[in-house]
PDB file of C-alpha atoms in Angstrom:
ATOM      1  CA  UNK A   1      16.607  26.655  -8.224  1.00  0.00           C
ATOM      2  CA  UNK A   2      13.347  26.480 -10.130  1.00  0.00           C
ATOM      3  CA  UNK A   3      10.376  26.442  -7.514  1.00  0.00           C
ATOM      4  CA  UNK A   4       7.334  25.079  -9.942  1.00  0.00           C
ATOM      5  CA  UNK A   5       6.995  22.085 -11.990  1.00  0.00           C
ATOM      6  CA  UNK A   6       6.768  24.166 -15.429  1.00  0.00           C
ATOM      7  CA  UNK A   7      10.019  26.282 -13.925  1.00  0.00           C
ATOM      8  CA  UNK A   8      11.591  22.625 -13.067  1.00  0.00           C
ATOM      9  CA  UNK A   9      10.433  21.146 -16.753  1.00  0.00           C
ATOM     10  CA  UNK A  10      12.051  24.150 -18.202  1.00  0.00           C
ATOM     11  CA  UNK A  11      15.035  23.891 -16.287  1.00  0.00           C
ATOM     12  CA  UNK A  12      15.621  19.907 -17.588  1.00  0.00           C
ATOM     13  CA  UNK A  13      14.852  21.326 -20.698  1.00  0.00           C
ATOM     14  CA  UNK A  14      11.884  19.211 -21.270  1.00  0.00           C
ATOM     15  CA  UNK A  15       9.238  20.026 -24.686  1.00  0.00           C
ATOM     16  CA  UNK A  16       6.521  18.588 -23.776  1.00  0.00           C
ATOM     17  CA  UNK A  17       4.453  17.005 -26.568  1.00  0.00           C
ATOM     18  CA  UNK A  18       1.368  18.484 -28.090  1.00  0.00           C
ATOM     19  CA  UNK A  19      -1.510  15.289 -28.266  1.00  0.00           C
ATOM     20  CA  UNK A  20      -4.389  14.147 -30.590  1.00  0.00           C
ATOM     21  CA  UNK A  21      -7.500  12.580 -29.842  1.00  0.00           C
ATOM     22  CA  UNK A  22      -6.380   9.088 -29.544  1.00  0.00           C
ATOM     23  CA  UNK A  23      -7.621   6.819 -32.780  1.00  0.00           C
ATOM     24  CA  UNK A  24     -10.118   4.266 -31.465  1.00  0.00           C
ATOM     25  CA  UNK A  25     -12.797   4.354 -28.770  1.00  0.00           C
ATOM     26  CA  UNK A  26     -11.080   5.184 -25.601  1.00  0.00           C
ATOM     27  CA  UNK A  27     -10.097   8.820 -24.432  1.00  0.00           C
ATOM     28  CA  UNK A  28      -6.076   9.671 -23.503  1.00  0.00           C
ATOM     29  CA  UNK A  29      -6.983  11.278 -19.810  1.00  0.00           C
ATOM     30  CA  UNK A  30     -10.166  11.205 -17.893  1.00  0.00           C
ATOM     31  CA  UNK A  31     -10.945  13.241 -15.411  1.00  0.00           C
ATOM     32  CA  UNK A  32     -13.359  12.787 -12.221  1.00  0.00           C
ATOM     33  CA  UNK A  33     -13.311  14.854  -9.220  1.00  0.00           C
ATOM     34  CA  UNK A  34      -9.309  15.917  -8.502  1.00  0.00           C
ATOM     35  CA  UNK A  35      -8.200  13.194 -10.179  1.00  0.00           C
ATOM     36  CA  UNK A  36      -6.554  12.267 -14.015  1.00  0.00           C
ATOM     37  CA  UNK A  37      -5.993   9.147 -14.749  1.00  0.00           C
ATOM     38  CA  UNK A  38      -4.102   8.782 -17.966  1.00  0.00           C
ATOM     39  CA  UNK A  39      -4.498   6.083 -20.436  1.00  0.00           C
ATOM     40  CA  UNK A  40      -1.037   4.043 -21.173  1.00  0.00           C
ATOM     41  CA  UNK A  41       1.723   6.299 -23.112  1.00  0.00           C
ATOM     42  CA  UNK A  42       4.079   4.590 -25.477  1.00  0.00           C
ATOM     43  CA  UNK A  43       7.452   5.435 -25.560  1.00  0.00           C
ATOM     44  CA  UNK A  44       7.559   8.074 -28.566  1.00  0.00           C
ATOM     45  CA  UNK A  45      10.626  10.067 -27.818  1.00  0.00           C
ATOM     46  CA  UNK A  46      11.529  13.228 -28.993  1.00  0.00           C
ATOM     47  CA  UNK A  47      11.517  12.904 -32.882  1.00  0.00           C
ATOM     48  CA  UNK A  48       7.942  11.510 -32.632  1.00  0.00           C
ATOM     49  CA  UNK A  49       9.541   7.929 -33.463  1.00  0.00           C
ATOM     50  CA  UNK A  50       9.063   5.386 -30.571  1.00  0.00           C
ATOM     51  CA  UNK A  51      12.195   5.012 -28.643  1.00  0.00           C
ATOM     52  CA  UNK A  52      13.058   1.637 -28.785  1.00  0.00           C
ATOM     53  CA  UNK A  53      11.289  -1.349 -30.369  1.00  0.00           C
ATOM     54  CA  UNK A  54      11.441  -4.719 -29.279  1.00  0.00           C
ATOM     55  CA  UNK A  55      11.636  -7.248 -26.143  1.00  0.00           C
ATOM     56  CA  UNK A  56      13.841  -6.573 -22.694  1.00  0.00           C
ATOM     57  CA  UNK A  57      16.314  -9.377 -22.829  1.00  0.00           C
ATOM     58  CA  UNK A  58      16.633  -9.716 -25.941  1.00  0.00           C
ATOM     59  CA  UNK A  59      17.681  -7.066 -28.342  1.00  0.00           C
ATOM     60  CA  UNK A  60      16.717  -4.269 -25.896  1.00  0.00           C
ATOM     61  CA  UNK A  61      18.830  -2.850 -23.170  1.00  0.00           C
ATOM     62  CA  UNK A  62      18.141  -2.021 -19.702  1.00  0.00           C
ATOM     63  CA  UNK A  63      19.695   1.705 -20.663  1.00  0.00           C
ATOM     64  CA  UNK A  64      17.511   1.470 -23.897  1.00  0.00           C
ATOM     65  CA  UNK A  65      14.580   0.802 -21.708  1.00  0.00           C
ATOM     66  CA  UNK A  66      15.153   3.165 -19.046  1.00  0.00           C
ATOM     67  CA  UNK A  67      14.955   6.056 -21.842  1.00  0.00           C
ATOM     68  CA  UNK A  68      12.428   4.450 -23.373  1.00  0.00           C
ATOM     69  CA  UNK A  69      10.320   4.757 -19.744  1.00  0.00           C
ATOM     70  CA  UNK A  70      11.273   8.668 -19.370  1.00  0.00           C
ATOM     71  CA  UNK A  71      10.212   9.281 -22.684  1.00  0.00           C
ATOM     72  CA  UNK A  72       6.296   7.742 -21.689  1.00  0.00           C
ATOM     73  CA  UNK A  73       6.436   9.673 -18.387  1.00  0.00           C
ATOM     74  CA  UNK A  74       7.510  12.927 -20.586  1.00  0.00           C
ATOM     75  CA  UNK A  75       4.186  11.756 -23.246  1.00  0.00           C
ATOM     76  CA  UNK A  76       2.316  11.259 -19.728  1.00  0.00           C
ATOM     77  CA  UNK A  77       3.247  14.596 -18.384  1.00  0.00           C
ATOM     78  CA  UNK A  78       2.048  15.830 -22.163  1.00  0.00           C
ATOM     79  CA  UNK A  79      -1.533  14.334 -21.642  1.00  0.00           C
ATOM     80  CA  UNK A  80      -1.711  16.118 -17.962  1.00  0.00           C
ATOM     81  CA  UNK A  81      -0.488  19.612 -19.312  1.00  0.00           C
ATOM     82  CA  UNK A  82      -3.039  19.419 -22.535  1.00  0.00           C
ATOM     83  CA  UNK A  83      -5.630  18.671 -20.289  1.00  0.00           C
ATOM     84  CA  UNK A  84      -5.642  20.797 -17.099  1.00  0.00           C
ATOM     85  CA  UNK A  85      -3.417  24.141 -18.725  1.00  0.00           C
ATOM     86  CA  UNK A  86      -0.312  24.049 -16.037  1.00  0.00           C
ATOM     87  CA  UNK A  87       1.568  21.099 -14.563  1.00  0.00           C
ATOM     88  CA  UNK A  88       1.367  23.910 -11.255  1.00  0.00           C
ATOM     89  CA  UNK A  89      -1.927  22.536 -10.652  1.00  0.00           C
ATOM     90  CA  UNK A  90      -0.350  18.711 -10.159  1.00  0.00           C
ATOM     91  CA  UNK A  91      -0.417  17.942  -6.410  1.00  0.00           C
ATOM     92  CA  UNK A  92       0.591  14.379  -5.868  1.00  0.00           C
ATOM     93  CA  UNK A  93       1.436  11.623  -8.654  1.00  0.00           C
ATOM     94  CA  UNK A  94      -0.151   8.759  -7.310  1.00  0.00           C
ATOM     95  CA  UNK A  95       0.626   5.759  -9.445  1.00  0.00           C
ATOM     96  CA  UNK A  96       2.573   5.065 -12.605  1.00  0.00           C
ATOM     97  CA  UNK A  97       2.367   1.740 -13.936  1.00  0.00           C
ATOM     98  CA  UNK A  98       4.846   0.392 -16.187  1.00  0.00           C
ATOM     99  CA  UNK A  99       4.124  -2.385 -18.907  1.00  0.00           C
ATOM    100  CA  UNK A 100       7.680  -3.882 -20.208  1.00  0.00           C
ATOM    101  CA  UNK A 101       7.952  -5.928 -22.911  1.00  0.00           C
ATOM    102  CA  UNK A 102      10.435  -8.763 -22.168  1.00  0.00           C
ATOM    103  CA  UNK A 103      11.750 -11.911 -22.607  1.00  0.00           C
ATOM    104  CA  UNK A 104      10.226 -14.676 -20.222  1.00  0.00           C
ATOM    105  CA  UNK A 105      13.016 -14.255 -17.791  1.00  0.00           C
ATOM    106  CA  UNK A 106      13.970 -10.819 -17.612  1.00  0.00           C
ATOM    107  CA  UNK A 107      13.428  -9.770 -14.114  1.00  0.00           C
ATOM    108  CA  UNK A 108      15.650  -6.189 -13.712  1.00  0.00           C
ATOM    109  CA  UNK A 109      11.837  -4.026 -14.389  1.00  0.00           C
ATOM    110  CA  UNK A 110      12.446  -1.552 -11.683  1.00  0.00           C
ATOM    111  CA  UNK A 111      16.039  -0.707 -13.644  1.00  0.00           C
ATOM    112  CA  UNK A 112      13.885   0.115 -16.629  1.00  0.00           C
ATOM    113  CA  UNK A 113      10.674   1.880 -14.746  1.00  0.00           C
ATOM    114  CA  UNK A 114      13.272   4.386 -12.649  1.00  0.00           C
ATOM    115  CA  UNK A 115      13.211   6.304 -15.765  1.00  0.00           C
ATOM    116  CA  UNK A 116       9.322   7.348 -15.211  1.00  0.00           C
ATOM    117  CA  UNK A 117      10.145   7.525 -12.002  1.00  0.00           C
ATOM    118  CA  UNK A 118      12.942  10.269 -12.114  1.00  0.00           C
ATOM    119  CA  UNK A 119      10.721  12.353 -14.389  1.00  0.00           C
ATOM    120  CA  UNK A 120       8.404  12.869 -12.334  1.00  0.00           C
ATOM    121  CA  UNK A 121      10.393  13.393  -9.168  1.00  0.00           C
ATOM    122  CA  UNK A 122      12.454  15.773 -10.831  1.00  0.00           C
ATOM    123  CA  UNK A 123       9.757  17.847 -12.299  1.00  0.00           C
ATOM    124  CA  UNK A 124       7.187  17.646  -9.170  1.00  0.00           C
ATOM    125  CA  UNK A 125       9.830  16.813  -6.068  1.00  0.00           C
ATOM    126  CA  UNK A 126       7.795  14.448  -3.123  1.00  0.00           C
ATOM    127  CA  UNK A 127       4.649  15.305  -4.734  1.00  0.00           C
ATOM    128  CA  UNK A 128       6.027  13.273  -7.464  1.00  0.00           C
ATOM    129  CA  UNK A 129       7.006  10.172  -5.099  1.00  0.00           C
ATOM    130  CA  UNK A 130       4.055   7.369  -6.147  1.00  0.00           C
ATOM    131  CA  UNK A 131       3.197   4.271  -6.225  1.00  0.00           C
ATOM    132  CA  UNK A 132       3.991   1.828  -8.721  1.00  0.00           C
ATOM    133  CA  UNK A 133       3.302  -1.277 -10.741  1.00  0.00           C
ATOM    134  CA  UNK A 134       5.656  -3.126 -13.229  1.00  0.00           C
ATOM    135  CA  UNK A 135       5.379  -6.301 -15.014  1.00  0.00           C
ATOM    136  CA  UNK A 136       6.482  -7.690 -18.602  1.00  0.00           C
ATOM    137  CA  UNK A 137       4.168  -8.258 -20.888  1.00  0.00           C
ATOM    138  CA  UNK A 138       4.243 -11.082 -24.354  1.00  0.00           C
ATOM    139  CA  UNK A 139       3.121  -8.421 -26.723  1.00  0.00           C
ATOM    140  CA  UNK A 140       2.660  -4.478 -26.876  1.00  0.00           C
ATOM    141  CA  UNK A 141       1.096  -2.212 -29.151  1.00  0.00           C
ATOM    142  CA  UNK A 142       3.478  -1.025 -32.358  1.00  0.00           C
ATOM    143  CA  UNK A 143       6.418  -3.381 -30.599  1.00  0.00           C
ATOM    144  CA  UNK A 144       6.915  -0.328 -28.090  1.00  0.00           C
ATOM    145  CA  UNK A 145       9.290  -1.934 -25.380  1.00  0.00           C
ATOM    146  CA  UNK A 146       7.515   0.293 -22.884  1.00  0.00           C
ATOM    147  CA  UNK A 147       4.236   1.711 -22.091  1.00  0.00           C
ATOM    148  CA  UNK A 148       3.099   3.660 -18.664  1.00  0.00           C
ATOM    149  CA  UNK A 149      -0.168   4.819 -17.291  1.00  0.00           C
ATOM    150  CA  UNK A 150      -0.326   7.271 -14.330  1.00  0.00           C
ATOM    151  CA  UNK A 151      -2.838   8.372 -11.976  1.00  0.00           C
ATOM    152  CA  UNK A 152      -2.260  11.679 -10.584  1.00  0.00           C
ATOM    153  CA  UNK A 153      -4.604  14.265  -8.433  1.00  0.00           C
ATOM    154  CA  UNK A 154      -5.002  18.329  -9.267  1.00  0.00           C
ATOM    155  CA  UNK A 155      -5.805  21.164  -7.403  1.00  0.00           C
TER     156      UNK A 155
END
């Protein structure tokens, strides 16, 4: 069984992604002290296309949305790697939070956020348990059904 994060990534045959600056005037991760705190990830999945478009309830699954929230945990994981060199030097993952877009009475958000969720306990085991915030949202950038920002503390 694969013993480090990058072994574990490697094992679930994650590719993480490789990031740009971002394009207006905020920064993707910032860093003080031990801890990253990375700016909200929309769902781009593997192709570089976002993963699903559109509000929970409505034309969007729960399954739709659930892949939707791995893939930002996967782009979050990205931001980490690009800026610290190993996902080794993760020790805890303190907080995701989850932005859903929905309808006004979709209320199943921890179906959908599980998806972030499993990444990161799968690639990091209890030091990926965290804490977490979900809520739906009336609009999100590009139409992305899903957008997470983490928190997470280095060696």
């Amino acid at each position: 069984m694969a013993s480090s994060p990058e072994e574990r990534l490697k094992a679930l045959g994650i590719t993480l992604p490789e990031w740009l600056a971002p394009v207006s005037g905020y920064v993707g991760i910032l860093r003080t002290g031990n801890l990253l705190i990375v700016s909200g990830q929309l769902c781009y999945g593997p192709e570089a296309k976002l993963a699903a478009v559109g509000r929970l309830g409505a034309e969007v699954t729960i399954e739709q949305g659930r892949f939707a929230a791995r893939c930002c945990a996967i782009n979050v994981l990205g931001r980490v790697r690009s800026e610290i060199g190993s996902l080794d030097r993760v020790t805890c993952v303190l907080r995701l939070g989850g932005f859903l877009l929905t309808t006004w009475d979709f209320t199943d958000h921890a179906a959908v956020m599980i998806g972030a969720t499993e990444v990161m306990t799968d690639v990091f085991g209890d030091a990926g348990s965290h804490a977490r915030c979900t809520i739906g949202v009336a609009s999100a950038p590009l139409g992305s059904t899903v957008q997470v920002d983490a928190m997470v503390e280095i060696a």
